[in-house]
Coordinates of C-alpha atoms in Angstrom, one line a residue:
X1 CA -60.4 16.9 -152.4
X2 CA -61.8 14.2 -150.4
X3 CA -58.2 12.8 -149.7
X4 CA -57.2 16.0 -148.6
X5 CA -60.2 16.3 -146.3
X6 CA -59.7 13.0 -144.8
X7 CA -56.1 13.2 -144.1
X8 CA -57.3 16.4 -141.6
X9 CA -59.8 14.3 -140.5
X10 CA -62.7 17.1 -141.2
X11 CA -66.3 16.7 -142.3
X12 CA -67.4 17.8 -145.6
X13 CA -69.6 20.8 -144.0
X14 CA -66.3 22.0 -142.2
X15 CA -64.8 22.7 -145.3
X16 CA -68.0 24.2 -146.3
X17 CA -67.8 26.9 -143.7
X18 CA -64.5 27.6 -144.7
X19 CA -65.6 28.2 -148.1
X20 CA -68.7 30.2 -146.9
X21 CA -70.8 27.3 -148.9
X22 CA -73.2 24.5 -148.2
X23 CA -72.0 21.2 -147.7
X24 CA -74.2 20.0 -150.3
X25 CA -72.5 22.4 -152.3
X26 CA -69.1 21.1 -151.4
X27 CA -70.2 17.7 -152.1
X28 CA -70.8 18.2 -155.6
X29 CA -67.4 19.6 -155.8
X30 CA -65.8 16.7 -154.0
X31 CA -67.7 14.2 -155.7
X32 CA -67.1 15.5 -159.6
X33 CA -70.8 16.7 -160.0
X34 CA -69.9 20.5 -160.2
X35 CA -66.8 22.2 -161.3
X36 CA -65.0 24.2 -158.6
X37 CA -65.4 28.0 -159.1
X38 CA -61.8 29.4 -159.3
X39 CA -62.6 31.4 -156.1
X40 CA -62.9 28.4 -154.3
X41 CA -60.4 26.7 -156.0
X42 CA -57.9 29.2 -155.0
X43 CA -59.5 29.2 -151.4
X44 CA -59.2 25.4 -151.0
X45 CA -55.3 25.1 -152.6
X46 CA -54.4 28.1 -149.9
X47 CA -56.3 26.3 -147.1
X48 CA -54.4 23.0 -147.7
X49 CA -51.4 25.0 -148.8
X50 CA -51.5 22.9 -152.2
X51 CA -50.9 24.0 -155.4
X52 CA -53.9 24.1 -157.2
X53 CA -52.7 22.0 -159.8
X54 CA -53.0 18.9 -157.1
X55 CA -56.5 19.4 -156.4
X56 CA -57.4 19.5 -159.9
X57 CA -55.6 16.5 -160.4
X58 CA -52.8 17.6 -162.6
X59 CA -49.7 17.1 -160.6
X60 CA -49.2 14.3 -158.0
X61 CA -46.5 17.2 -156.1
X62 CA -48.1 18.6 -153.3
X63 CA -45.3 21.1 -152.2
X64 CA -46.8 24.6 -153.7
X65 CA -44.5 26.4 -155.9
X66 CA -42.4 29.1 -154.4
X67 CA -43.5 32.6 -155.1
X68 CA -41.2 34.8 -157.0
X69 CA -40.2 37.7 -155.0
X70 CA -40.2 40.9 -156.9

């Protein structure tokens, strides 16, 4: 998360508000202290339009898979 943060060159309190959160909140997600709610886990993978399987550190592909149309 904090990579992905960085690279946009945003604050950790940004990211909050995008989240409707506290930074201090945030920070505990960034830093490993508190697991990321799936709502925000979905929020955050949309937001840097990353599959969410990058930001829990499961893949190293960035590119979000494709959806299916139906």
């Amino acid at each position: 998360l904090s990579e992905l943060r960085k690279e946009r060159n945003l604050i950790q309190a940004q990211i909050g508000e995008v989240l409707g959160i506290a930074r201090s909140q945030y920070y505990r997600y960034e830093t490993g202290l508190q697991s990321i709610p799936l709502k925000h886990l979905i929020a955050l993978a949309k937001y840097y339009q990353v599959p969410a399987d990058y930001i829990l550190e499961l893949t190293d592909e960035r590119a979000p898979h494709p959806r299916k149309v139906k």
